[in-house]
PDB file of C-alpha atoms and ligand atoms in Angstrom:
ATOM      1  CA  MET A 764       0.000   0.000   0.000  1.00 72.00           C
ATOM      2  CA  LEU A 765       2.690   2.470   1.127  1.00 78.00           C
ATOM      3  CA  LEU A 766       5.071   1.196  -1.553  1.00 80.00           C
ATOM      4  CA  GLU A 767       2.379   1.665  -4.193  1.00 81.00           C
ATOM      5  CA  PHE A 768       1.872   5.252  -3.033  1.00 83.00           C
ATOM      6  CA  VAL A 769       5.630   5.878  -3.204  1.00 83.00           C
ATOM      7  CA  LEU A 770       5.767   4.372  -6.679  1.00 82.00           C
ATOM      8  CA  GLN A 771       2.867   6.418  -8.018  1.00 83.00           C
ATOM      9  CA  HIS A 772       3.883   9.746  -6.536  1.00 85.00           C
ATOM     10  CA  GLN A 773       7.675   9.470  -6.500  1.00 83.00           C
ATOM     11  CA  GLN A 774       8.362  12.681  -8.455  1.00 84.00           C
ATOM     12  CA  TRP A 775       6.050  14.755  -6.242  1.00 90.00           C
ATOM     13  CA  LEU A 776       7.470  13.199  -3.094  1.00 90.00           C
ATOM     14  CA  MET A 777      10.993  14.113  -4.229  1.00 90.00           C
ATOM     15  CA  LEU A 778       9.926  17.683  -4.928  1.00 91.00           C
ATOM     16  CA  GLY A 779       8.343  17.774  -1.442  1.00 93.00           C
ATOM     17  CA  GLN A 780      11.611  16.494   0.054  1.00 93.00           C
ATOM     18  CA  ILE A 781      13.581  19.266  -1.640  1.00 92.00           C
ATOM     19  CA  LEU A 782      11.148  21.912  -0.335  1.00 94.00           C
ATOM     20  CA  LEU A 783      11.334  20.382   3.146  1.00 94.00           C
ATOM     21  CA  ALA A 784      15.148  20.399   2.964  1.00 91.00           C
ATOM     22  CA  PHE A 785      15.055  24.053   1.882  1.00 92.00           C
ATOM     23  CA  PHE A 786      13.174  25.068   5.034  1.00 93.00           C
ATOM     24  CA  LEU A 787      14.410  22.493   7.552  1.00 95.00           C
ATOM     25  CA  LEU A 788      18.091  22.173   6.606  1.00 93.00           C
ATOM     26  CA  GLY A 789      18.248  25.885   5.717  1.00 90.00           C
ATOM     27  CA  TRP A 790      17.073  26.695   9.247  1.00 92.00           C
ATOM     28  CA  TRP A 791      19.385  24.095  10.845  1.00 92.00           C
ATOM     29  CA  GLU A 792      22.389  25.431   8.907  1.00 91.00           C
ATOM     30  CA  SER A 793      21.799  28.933  10.242  1.00 89.00           C
ATOM     31  CA  ALA A 794      20.948  27.803  13.800  1.00 89.00           C
ATOM     32  CA  ASN A 795      23.693  25.226  14.360  1.00 88.00           C
ATOM     33  CA  PRO A 796      26.326  25.316  11.596  1.00 90.00           C
ATOM     34  CA  PHE A 797      29.493  23.198  11.366  1.00 89.00           C
ATOM     35  CA  VAL A 798      31.325  26.170   9.839  1.00 86.00           C
ATOM     36  CA  ARG A 799      29.823  29.543  10.739  1.00 85.00           C
ATOM     37  CA  ARG A 800      29.587  31.910   7.758  1.00 80.00           C
ATOM     38  CA  SER A 801      27.358  34.730   6.641  1.00 77.00           C
ATOM     39  CA  PHE A 802      24.687  34.249   4.013  1.00 75.00           C
ATOM     40  CA  ASP A 803      26.222  36.714   1.569  1.00 78.00           C
ATOM     41  CA  ASP A 804      26.066  37.104  -2.224  1.00 80.00           C
ATOM     42  CA  SER A 805      28.599  34.337  -2.901  1.00 81.00           C
ATOM     43  CA  GLU A 806      26.555  31.930  -0.772  1.00 82.00           C
ATOM     44  CA  VAL A 807      23.421  32.810  -2.753  1.00 87.00           C
ATOM     45  CA  ARG A 808      25.343  32.305  -6.009  1.00 89.00           C
ATOM     46  CA  ARG A 809      26.779  28.965  -4.845  1.00 87.00           C
ATOM     47  CA  GLN A 810      23.394  27.578  -3.854  1.00 90.00           C
ATOM     48  CA  THR A 811      21.686  28.930  -6.981  1.00 92.00           C
ATOM     49  CA  THR A 812      24.326  27.247  -9.175  1.00 93.00           C
ATOM     50  CA  ASN A 813      23.890  23.942  -7.333  1.00 93.00           C
ATOM     51  CA  VAL A 814      20.122  24.043  -7.848  1.00 94.00           C
ATOM     52  CA  LEU A 815      20.650  25.057 -11.503  1.00 94.00           C
ATOM     53  CA  LEU A 816      22.804  21.939 -11.946  1.00 94.00           C
ATOM     54  CA  LEU A 817      19.970  19.834 -10.503  1.00 93.00           C
ATOM     55  CA  VAL A 818      17.576  21.290 -13.076  1.00 92.00           C
ATOM     56  CA  THR A 819      20.152  20.821 -15.866  1.00 93.00           C
ATOM     57  CA  ASN A 820      20.772  17.183 -14.928  1.00 91.00           C
ATOM     58  CA  TYR A 821      17.096  16.406 -14.577  1.00 87.00           C
ATOM     59  CA  GLY A 822      16.369  17.903 -18.004  1.00 87.00           C
ATOM     60  CA  PHE A 823      19.376  16.151 -19.547  1.00 86.00           C
ATOM     61  CA  LEU A 824      18.442  12.745 -18.149  1.00 82.00           C
ATOM     62  CA  TYR A 825      14.846  13.239 -19.173  1.00 78.00           C
ATOM     63  CA  ILE A 826      15.994  13.850 -22.729  1.00 76.00           C
ATOM     64  CA  VAL A 827      18.458  10.938 -22.913  1.00 72.00           C
ATOM     65  CA  GLY A 828      16.005   8.565 -21.307  1.00 67.00           C
ATOM     66  CA  LEU A 829      15.089   8.622 -17.642  1.00 60.00           C
ATOM     67  CA  LEU A 830      12.173   6.494 -18.767  1.00 60.00           C
ATOM     68  CA  PHE A 831      14.640   3.951 -20.084  1.00 63.00           C
ATOM     69  CA  LEU A 832      15.477   2.886 -16.518  1.00 62.00           C
ATOM     70  CA  TRP A 833      11.825   2.527 -15.616  1.00 60.00           C
ATOM     71  CA  ARG A 834      11.193   0.486 -18.741  1.00 64.00           C
ATOM     72  CA  LEU A 835      13.970  -1.872 -17.665  1.00 64.00           C
ATOM     73  CA  THR A 836      12.168  -2.566 -14.410  1.00 60.00           C
ATOM     74  CA  SER A 837       8.913  -3.256 -16.260  1.00 64.00           C
ATOM     75  CA  LEU A 838      10.713  -5.556 -18.731  1.00 64.00           C
ATOM     76  CA  GLN A 839      11.575  -7.767 -15.763  1.00 62.00           C
ATOM     77  CA  VAL A 840      14.931  -8.686 -17.262  1.00 63.00           C
ATOM     78  CA  HIS A 841      17.353 -10.279 -14.821  1.00 65.00           C
ATOM     79  CA  LEU A 842      20.733 -11.738 -15.557  1.00 73.00           C
ATOM     80  CA  LEU A 843      21.816 -13.109 -12.164  1.00 72.00           C
ATOM     81  CA  PHE A 844      18.629 -13.553 -10.224  1.00 77.00           C
ATOM     82  CA  ASP A 845      15.128 -12.139 -10.175  1.00 79.00           C
ATOM     83  CA  LEU A 846      14.263 -10.166  -7.079  1.00 80.00           C
ATOM     84  CA  SER A 847      11.047  -8.820  -8.582  1.00 77.00           C
ATOM     85  CA  SER A 848       9.425 -12.255  -8.422  1.00 76.00           C
ATOM     86  CA  SER A 849      10.221 -12.625  -4.689  1.00 76.00           C
ATOM     87  CA  SER A 850       8.204 -11.439  -1.713  1.00 80.00           C
ATOM     88  CA  VAL A 851       8.328  -7.635  -1.369  1.00 79.00           C
ATOM     89  CA  LEU A 852       9.180  -8.123   2.300  1.00 83.00           C
ATOM     90  CA  TRP A 853      12.745  -8.922   1.444  1.00 86.00           C
ATOM     91  CA  ALA A 854      12.950  -8.009  -2.270  1.00 89.00           C
ATOM     92  CA  VAL A 855      12.530  -4.280  -1.528  1.00 92.00           C
ATOM     93  CA  PRO A 856      15.101  -3.963   1.321  1.00 94.00           C
ATOM     94  CA  LEU A 857      17.556  -6.158  -0.572  1.00 95.00           C
ATOM     95  CA  GLY A 858      16.929  -4.152  -3.757  1.00 95.00           C
ATOM     96  CA  VAL A 859      17.627  -0.907  -1.859  1.00 96.00           C
ATOM     97  CA  MET A 860      20.888  -2.360  -0.508  1.00 97.00           C
ATOM     98  CA  LEU A 861      22.024  -3.593  -3.932  1.00 97.00           C
ATOM     99  CA  LEU A 862      21.275  -0.185  -5.452  1.00 97.00           C
ATOM    100  CA  ASP A 863      23.369   1.415  -2.714  1.00 98.00           C
ATOM    101  CA  LEU A 864      26.224  -1.006  -3.359  1.00 98.00           C
ATOM    102  CA  GLY A 865      25.995   0.102  -7.014  1.00 97.00           C
ATOM    103  CA  SER A 866      26.176   3.753  -5.859  1.00 97.00           C
ATOM    104  CA  TYR A 867      29.273   3.002  -3.775  1.00 98.00           C
ATOM    105  CA  LEU A 868      31.002   1.352  -6.752  1.00 97.00           C
ATOM    106  CA  ARG A 869      29.919   4.192  -9.061  1.00 97.00           C
ATOM    107  CA  HIS A 870      31.398   6.734  -6.641  1.00 97.00           C
ATOM    108  CA  ARG A 871      34.692   4.840  -6.502  1.00 96.00           C
ATOM    109  CA  LEU A 872      34.699   4.668 -10.288  1.00 95.00           C
ATOM    110  CA  MET A 873      34.184   8.453 -10.477  1.00 96.00           C
ATOM    111  CA  HIS A 874      37.502   8.951  -8.670  1.00 94.00           C
ATOM    112  CA  TRP A 875      39.330   6.956 -11.353  1.00 91.00           C
ATOM    113  CA  ARG A 876      41.260   8.546 -14.248  1.00 86.00           C
ATOM    114  CA  TRP A 877      39.262  10.848 -16.551  1.00 88.00           C
ATOM    115  CA  LEU A 878      36.055  10.268 -14.614  1.00 93.00           C
ATOM    116  CA  TRP A 879      37.671  12.231 -11.773  1.00 92.00           C
ATOM    117  CA  LEU A 880      37.782  15.233 -14.127  1.00 91.00           C
ATOM    118  CA  VAL A 881      33.982  15.011 -14.254  1.00 94.00           C
ATOM    119  CA  HIS A 882      33.493  14.246 -10.543  1.00 95.00           C
ATOM    120  CA  ARG A 883      35.607  17.303  -9.615  1.00 93.00           C
ATOM    121  CA  VAL A 884      32.455  19.360 -10.151  1.00 94.00           C
ATOM    122  CA  HIS A 885      30.911  17.787  -7.039  1.00 95.00           C
ATOM    123  CA  HIS A 886      34.087  18.293  -5.008  1.00 94.00           C
ATOM    124  CA  SER A 887      34.652  21.878  -6.160  1.00 92.00           C
ATOM    125  CA  ASP A 888      32.281  23.263  -3.512  1.00 90.00           C
ATOM    126  CA  GLU A 889      34.670  24.592  -0.863  1.00 88.00           C
ATOM    127  CA  GLN A 890      31.870  25.476   1.517  1.00 88.00           C
ATOM    128  CA  MET A 891      29.545  22.528   1.692  1.00 91.00           C
ATOM    129  CA  ASN A 892      25.838  22.991   2.285  1.00 93.00           C
ATOM    130  CA  TRP A 893      22.728  20.905   1.653  1.00 95.00           C
ATOM    131  CA  THR A 894      22.533  22.018  -2.018  1.00 95.00           C
ATOM    132  CA  THR A 895      25.981  20.448  -2.662  1.00 95.00           C
ATOM    133  CA  GLU A 896      23.934  17.243  -3.020  1.00 95.00           C
ATOM    134  CA  PHE A 897      22.803  18.564  -6.435  1.00 95.00           C
ATOM    135  CA  ARG A 898      26.226  19.666  -7.627  1.00 95.00           C
ATOM    136  CA  PHE A 899      27.014  17.057 -10.273  1.00 95.00           C
ATOM    137  CA  HIS A 900      28.050  17.257 -13.901  1.00 95.00           C
ATOM    138  CA  PRO A 901      25.484  15.866 -16.400  1.00 94.00           C
ATOM    139  CA  ILE A 902      28.013  13.185 -17.462  1.00 94.00           C
ATOM    140  CA  GLU A 903      28.087  11.906 -13.864  1.00 95.00           C
ATOM    141  CA  ALA A 904      24.282  11.913 -13.819  1.00 93.00           C
ATOM    142  CA  LEU A 905      24.426   9.737 -16.949  1.00 91.00           C
ATOM    143  CA  VAL A 906      26.995   7.366 -15.362  1.00 93.00           C
ATOM    144  CA  THR A 907      24.669   7.059 -12.338  1.00 93.00           C
ATOM    145  CA  LEU A 908      21.780   6.155 -14.635  1.00 89.00           C
ATOM    146  CA  ILE A 909      23.883   3.534 -16.452  1.00 89.00           C
ATOM    147  CA  VAL A 910      25.162   1.952 -13.200  1.00 93.00           C
ATOM    148  CA  GLN A 911      21.633   1.819 -11.744  1.00 90.00           C
ATOM    149  CA  SER A 912      20.394   0.261 -14.990  1.00 87.00           C
ATOM    150  CA  CYS A 913      23.087  -2.437 -14.693  1.00 89.00           C
ATOM    151  CA  VAL A 914      22.021  -3.209 -11.092  1.00 92.00           C
ATOM    152  CA  VAL A 915      18.375  -3.405 -12.204  1.00 88.00           C
ATOM    153  CA  LEU A 916      19.291  -5.712 -15.098  1.00 85.00           C
ATOM    154  CA  LEU A 917      21.514  -7.982 -13.017  1.00 89.00           C
ATOM    155  CA  PHE A 918      19.188  -8.481 -10.078  1.00 90.00           C
ATOM    156  CA  GLY A 919      15.681  -7.781 -11.386  1.00 87.00           C
ATOM    157  CA  ILE A 920      15.232  -4.909  -8.911  1.00 90.00           C
ATOM    158  CA  PRO A 921      11.494  -4.248  -8.356  1.00 89.00           C
ATOM    159  CA  PRO A 922      10.256  -0.724  -9.282  1.00 89.00           C
ATOM    160  CA  ALA A 923       9.199  -0.093  -5.656  1.00 90.00           C
ATOM    161  CA  ALA A 924      12.816  -0.599  -4.489  1.00 92.00           C
ATOM    162  CA  LEU A 925      14.051   1.816  -7.142  1.00 91.00           C
ATOM    163  CA  ALA A 926      11.507   4.469  -6.093  1.00 92.00           C
ATOM    164  CA  LEU A 927      12.240   3.951  -2.395  1.00 93.00           C
ATOM    165  CA  TYR A 928      15.992   4.170  -2.964  1.00 96.00           C
ATOM    166  CA  ALA A 929      15.561   7.428  -4.902  1.00 94.00           C
ATOM    167  CA  LEU A 930      13.710   8.942  -1.924  1.00 95.00           C
ATOM    168  CA  ILE A 931      16.118   7.583   0.707  1.00 96.00           C
ATOM    169  CA  SER A 932      19.264   8.644  -1.159  1.00 96.00           C
ATOM    170  CA  LEU A 933      17.869  12.146  -1.788  1.00 96.00           C
ATOM    171  CA  ALA A 934      16.971  12.620   1.896  1.00 96.00           C
ATOM    172  CA  VAL A 935      20.293  11.252   3.156  1.00 97.00           C
ATOM    173  CA  GLY A 936      22.208  13.155   0.458  1.00 97.00           C
ATOM    174  CA  CYS A 937      20.721  16.557   1.387  1.00 96.00           C
ATOM    175  CA  TRP A 938      21.351  15.890   5.090  1.00 96.00           C
ATOM    176  CA  GLN A 939      24.912  14.545   4.697  1.00 95.00           C
ATOM    177  CA  HIS A 940      26.051  17.594   2.693  1.00 96.00           C
ATOM    178  CA  ALA A 941      24.423  20.071   5.080  1.00 95.00           C
ATOM    179  CA  ASN A 942      26.624  22.467   7.036  1.00 94.00           C
ATOM    180  CA  VAL A 943      25.242  21.256  10.368  1.00 94.00           C
ATOM    181  CA  ILE A 944      26.349  19.641  13.608  1.00 92.00           C
ATOM    182  CA  GLN A 945      24.381  17.249  15.749  1.00 91.00           C
ATOM    183  CA  PRO A 946      25.072  15.825  19.224  1.00 92.00           C
ATOM    184  CA  ALA A 947      28.141  13.534  19.200  1.00 91.00           C
ATOM    185  CA  TRP A 948      26.224  10.529  20.608  1.00 94.00           C
ATOM    186  CA  LEU A 949      23.515  10.873  17.936  1.00 94.00           C
ATOM    187  CA  ASP A 950      26.131  11.235  15.224  1.00 93.00           C
ATOM    188  CA  ARG A 951      27.835   8.057  16.422  1.00 93.00           C
ATOM    189  CA  VAL A 952      24.609   6.020  16.609  1.00 96.00           C
ATOM    190  CA  LEU A 953      23.362   7.222  13.207  1.00 96.00           C
ATOM    191  CA  GLY A 954      26.809   6.512  11.779  1.00 95.00           C
ATOM    192  CA  TRP A 955      26.275   2.782  12.362  1.00 96.00           C
ATOM    193  CA  PHE A 956      23.497   2.781   9.742  1.00 95.00           C
ATOM    194  CA  LEU A 957      23.903   5.882   7.605  1.00 97.00           C
ATOM    195  CA  VAL A 958      26.627   7.993   6.004  1.00 97.00           C
ATOM    196  CA  THR A 959      26.263  11.001   8.311  1.00 96.00           C
ATOM    197  CA  PRO A 960      27.344  14.590   7.486  1.00 95.00           C
ATOM    198  CA  SER A 961      30.508  14.140   9.549  1.00 94.00           C
ATOM    199  CA  LEU A 962      31.429  10.920   7.696  1.00 95.00           C
ATOM    200  CA  HIS A 963      30.782  12.388   4.245  1.00 96.00           C
ATOM    201  CA  ARG A 964      32.671  15.583   5.131  1.00 94.00           C
ATOM    202  CA  VAL A 965      35.816  13.452   5.486  1.00 94.00           C
ATOM    203  CA  HIS A 966      35.426  12.474   1.825  1.00 94.00           C
ATOM    204  CA  HIS A 967      35.131  16.137   0.754  1.00 94.00           C
ATOM    205  CA  GLN A 968      38.332  17.256   2.450  1.00 92.00           C
ATOM    206  CA  ILE A 969      40.922  18.829   0.188  1.00 89.00           C
ATOM    207  CA  ASP A 970      43.529  16.318   1.402  1.00 82.00           C
ATOM    208  CA  ALA A 971      44.088  13.684  -1.317  1.00 71.00           C
ATOM    209  CA  LEU A 972      44.253  10.887   1.268  1.00 70.00           C
ATOM    210  CA  MET A 973      40.824  11.761   2.540  1.00 74.00           C
ATOM    211  CA  LEU A 974      39.420  11.770  -0.989  1.00 78.00           C
ATOM    212  CA  GLY A 975      40.143   8.041  -1.131  1.00 87.00           C
ATOM    213  CA  THR A 976      37.837   7.222   1.787  1.00 92.00           C
ATOM    214  CA  ASN A 977      34.116   7.172   2.633  1.00 95.00           C
ATOM    215  CA  PHE A 978      32.650   6.641  -0.830  1.00 96.00           C
ATOM    216  CA  GLY A 979      29.364   5.369   0.643  1.00 97.00           C
ATOM    217  CA  VAL A 980      26.143   7.094  -0.399  1.00 97.00           C
ATOM    218  CA  VAL A 981      23.492   5.872   2.066  1.00 98.00           C
ATOM    219  CA  PHE A 982      24.977   2.995   4.102  1.00 98.00           C
ATOM    220  CA  PRO A 983      28.537   3.095   5.536  1.00 97.00           C
ATOM    221  CA  TRP A 984      28.895  -0.713   5.440  1.00 97.00           C
ATOM    222  CA  TRP A 985      30.427  -0.932   1.931  1.00 97.00           C
ATOM    223  CA  ASP A 986      33.325   1.283   3.018  1.00 97.00           C
ATOM    224  CA  GLN A 987      33.775  -0.863   6.126  1.00 97.00           C
ATOM    225  CA  ILE A 988      33.737  -4.106   4.119  1.00 97.00           C
ATOM    226  CA  MET A 989      36.044  -2.834   1.370  1.00 96.00           C
ATOM    227  CA  GLY A 990      38.557  -1.051   3.613  1.00 95.00           C
ATOM    228  CA  THR A 991      37.831   2.529   2.544  1.00 95.00           C
ATOM    229  CA  TYR A 992      36.170   3.599   5.791  1.00 95.00           C
ATOM    230  CA  ALA A 993      37.613   6.582   7.683  1.00 91.00           C
ATOM    231  CA  LYS A 994      36.396   7.895  11.014  1.00 88.00           C
ATOM    232  CA  THR A 995      35.152  11.447  11.347  1.00 82.00           C
ATOM    233  CA  ASN A 996      37.705  14.180  11.999  1.00 81.00           C
ATOM    234  CA  ALA A 997      37.763  17.915  12.545  1.00 76.00           C
ATOM    235  CA  GLY A 998      38.926  18.871   9.012  1.00 82.00           C
ATOM    236  CA  ARG A 999      37.204  21.945   7.610  1.00 84.00           C
ATOM    237  CA  GLN A1000      39.006  22.524   4.338  1.00 87.00           C
ATOM    238  CA  PHE A1001      36.925  21.296   1.431  1.00 89.00           C
ATOM    239  CA  GLY A1002      37.321  21.507  -2.325  1.00 87.00           C
ATOM    240  CA  VAL A1003      39.791  20.508  -5.026  1.00 87.00           C
ATOM    241  CA  LEU A1004      43.408  21.546  -5.376  1.00 83.00           C
ATOM    242  CA  GLY A1005      44.643  23.143  -8.561  1.00 78.00           C
ATOM    243  CA  LEU A1006      41.490  24.792  -9.863  1.00 79.00           C
ATOM    244  CA  GLY A1007      43.404  28.065 -10.129  1.00 73.00           C
ATOM    245  CA  ASP A1008      41.277  31.050 -11.080  1.00 77.00           C
ATOM    246  CA  LEU A1009      38.188  29.010 -11.863  1.00 81.00           C
ATOM    247  CA  ASP A1010      34.943  30.622 -10.779  1.00 86.00           C
ATOM    248  CA  VAL A1011      33.518  27.676  -8.832  1.00 84.00           C
ATOM    249  CA  HIS A1012      30.118  29.338  -8.576  1.00 86.00           C
ATOM    250  CA  SER A1013      29.643  29.705 -12.321  1.00 90.00           C
ATOM    251  CA  TRP A1014      27.214  27.208 -13.861  1.00 92.00           C
ATOM    252  CA  TRP A1015      28.966  27.395 -17.232  1.00 92.00           C
ATOM    253  CA  GLN A1016      32.490  27.046 -15.804  1.00 90.00           C
ATOM    254  CA  LEU A1017      31.383  23.924 -13.936  1.00 91.00           C
ATOM    255  CA  LEU A1018      29.894  22.434 -17.101  1.00 93.00           C
ATOM    256  CA  VAL A1019      33.217  22.838 -18.954  1.00 90.00           C
ATOM    257  CA  LEU A1020      35.354  21.917 -15.919  1.00 88.00           C
ATOM    258  CA  PRO A1021      36.034  18.329 -17.177  1.00 88.00           C
ATOM    259  CA  LEU A1022      37.896  19.889 -20.126  1.00 86.00           C
ATOM    260  CA  ARG A1023      40.197  21.962 -17.930  1.00 79.00           C
ATOM    261  CA  ARG A1024      43.677  20.696 -17.191  1.00 71.00           C
ATOM    262  CA  ILE A1025      44.901  20.896 -13.600  1.00 65.00           C
ATOM    263  CA  LYS A1026      48.324  20.257 -12.137  1.00 61.00           C
ATOM    264  CA  GLU A1027      47.257  18.035  -9.290  1.00 54.00           C
ATOM    265  CA  ARG A1028      44.956  15.052  -9.566  1.00 50.00           C
ATOM    266  CA  HIS A1029      43.515  12.914  -6.796  1.00 50.00           C
ATOM    267  CA  GLU A1030      42.810   9.239  -7.374  1.00 45.00           C
TER     268      GLU A1030
HETATM  269 ZN1   ZN B2516      33.799  11.824  -4.451  1.00 66.00          ZN
HETATM  270 ZN1   ZN B2517      29.387  14.684  -1.620  1.00 66.00          ZN
END
């Protein structure tokens, strides 16, 4: 019943989540920030550019075939096994976990060779906030679509799991990029199940060593299993080295960023 509702109204629910994040996380960021800063013109420009990238990516994926992924789920193709024919009680949670494993592997892939040039767009935000969740290059959005399609094809992921994962990863993504702090005990407990803001912040640190850790998107377990897990630390310097005079708040400059050569590359 609930899953059917999620499936039928997924787009509206996601829009509702973004509006909720705007008010709730926006308030939290001003009330209890991790890094205190004023909401000046550059902050407005940064957040506007991030939201513009969300709109760009959504439009781009719509054109190249967002529906393609949904058609895959309705085709009920499965190469390894068919989750969609199993009971929803375990097919949906397992489907969500497999999709998140795919996201972890996709994120690791994005730090490899020329894909890093594309993924730099996400890391170029030196002052993280909840809208950093939307800061991706359209090519990365396409890679995400392809990886998710592969997971759907391999395991016969049911459409309800795909819709649920989209909602969960959006909610966790907005929260984990937010410039907020929460009580240490709560952060620790939540960190057992979710990639918290403090865990994801480690991945955004300008230090190349830190860039090679905490690739997880929703669950931290993949990093723990595959040896890329790093505990939270007090680092506050985010961004990418070697961007020179690039205007990191310019929508156009971010779109052409993969073509720019830089001296230093993280892998
Ligand atoms: Zn990354
Ligand atoms: Zn991030």
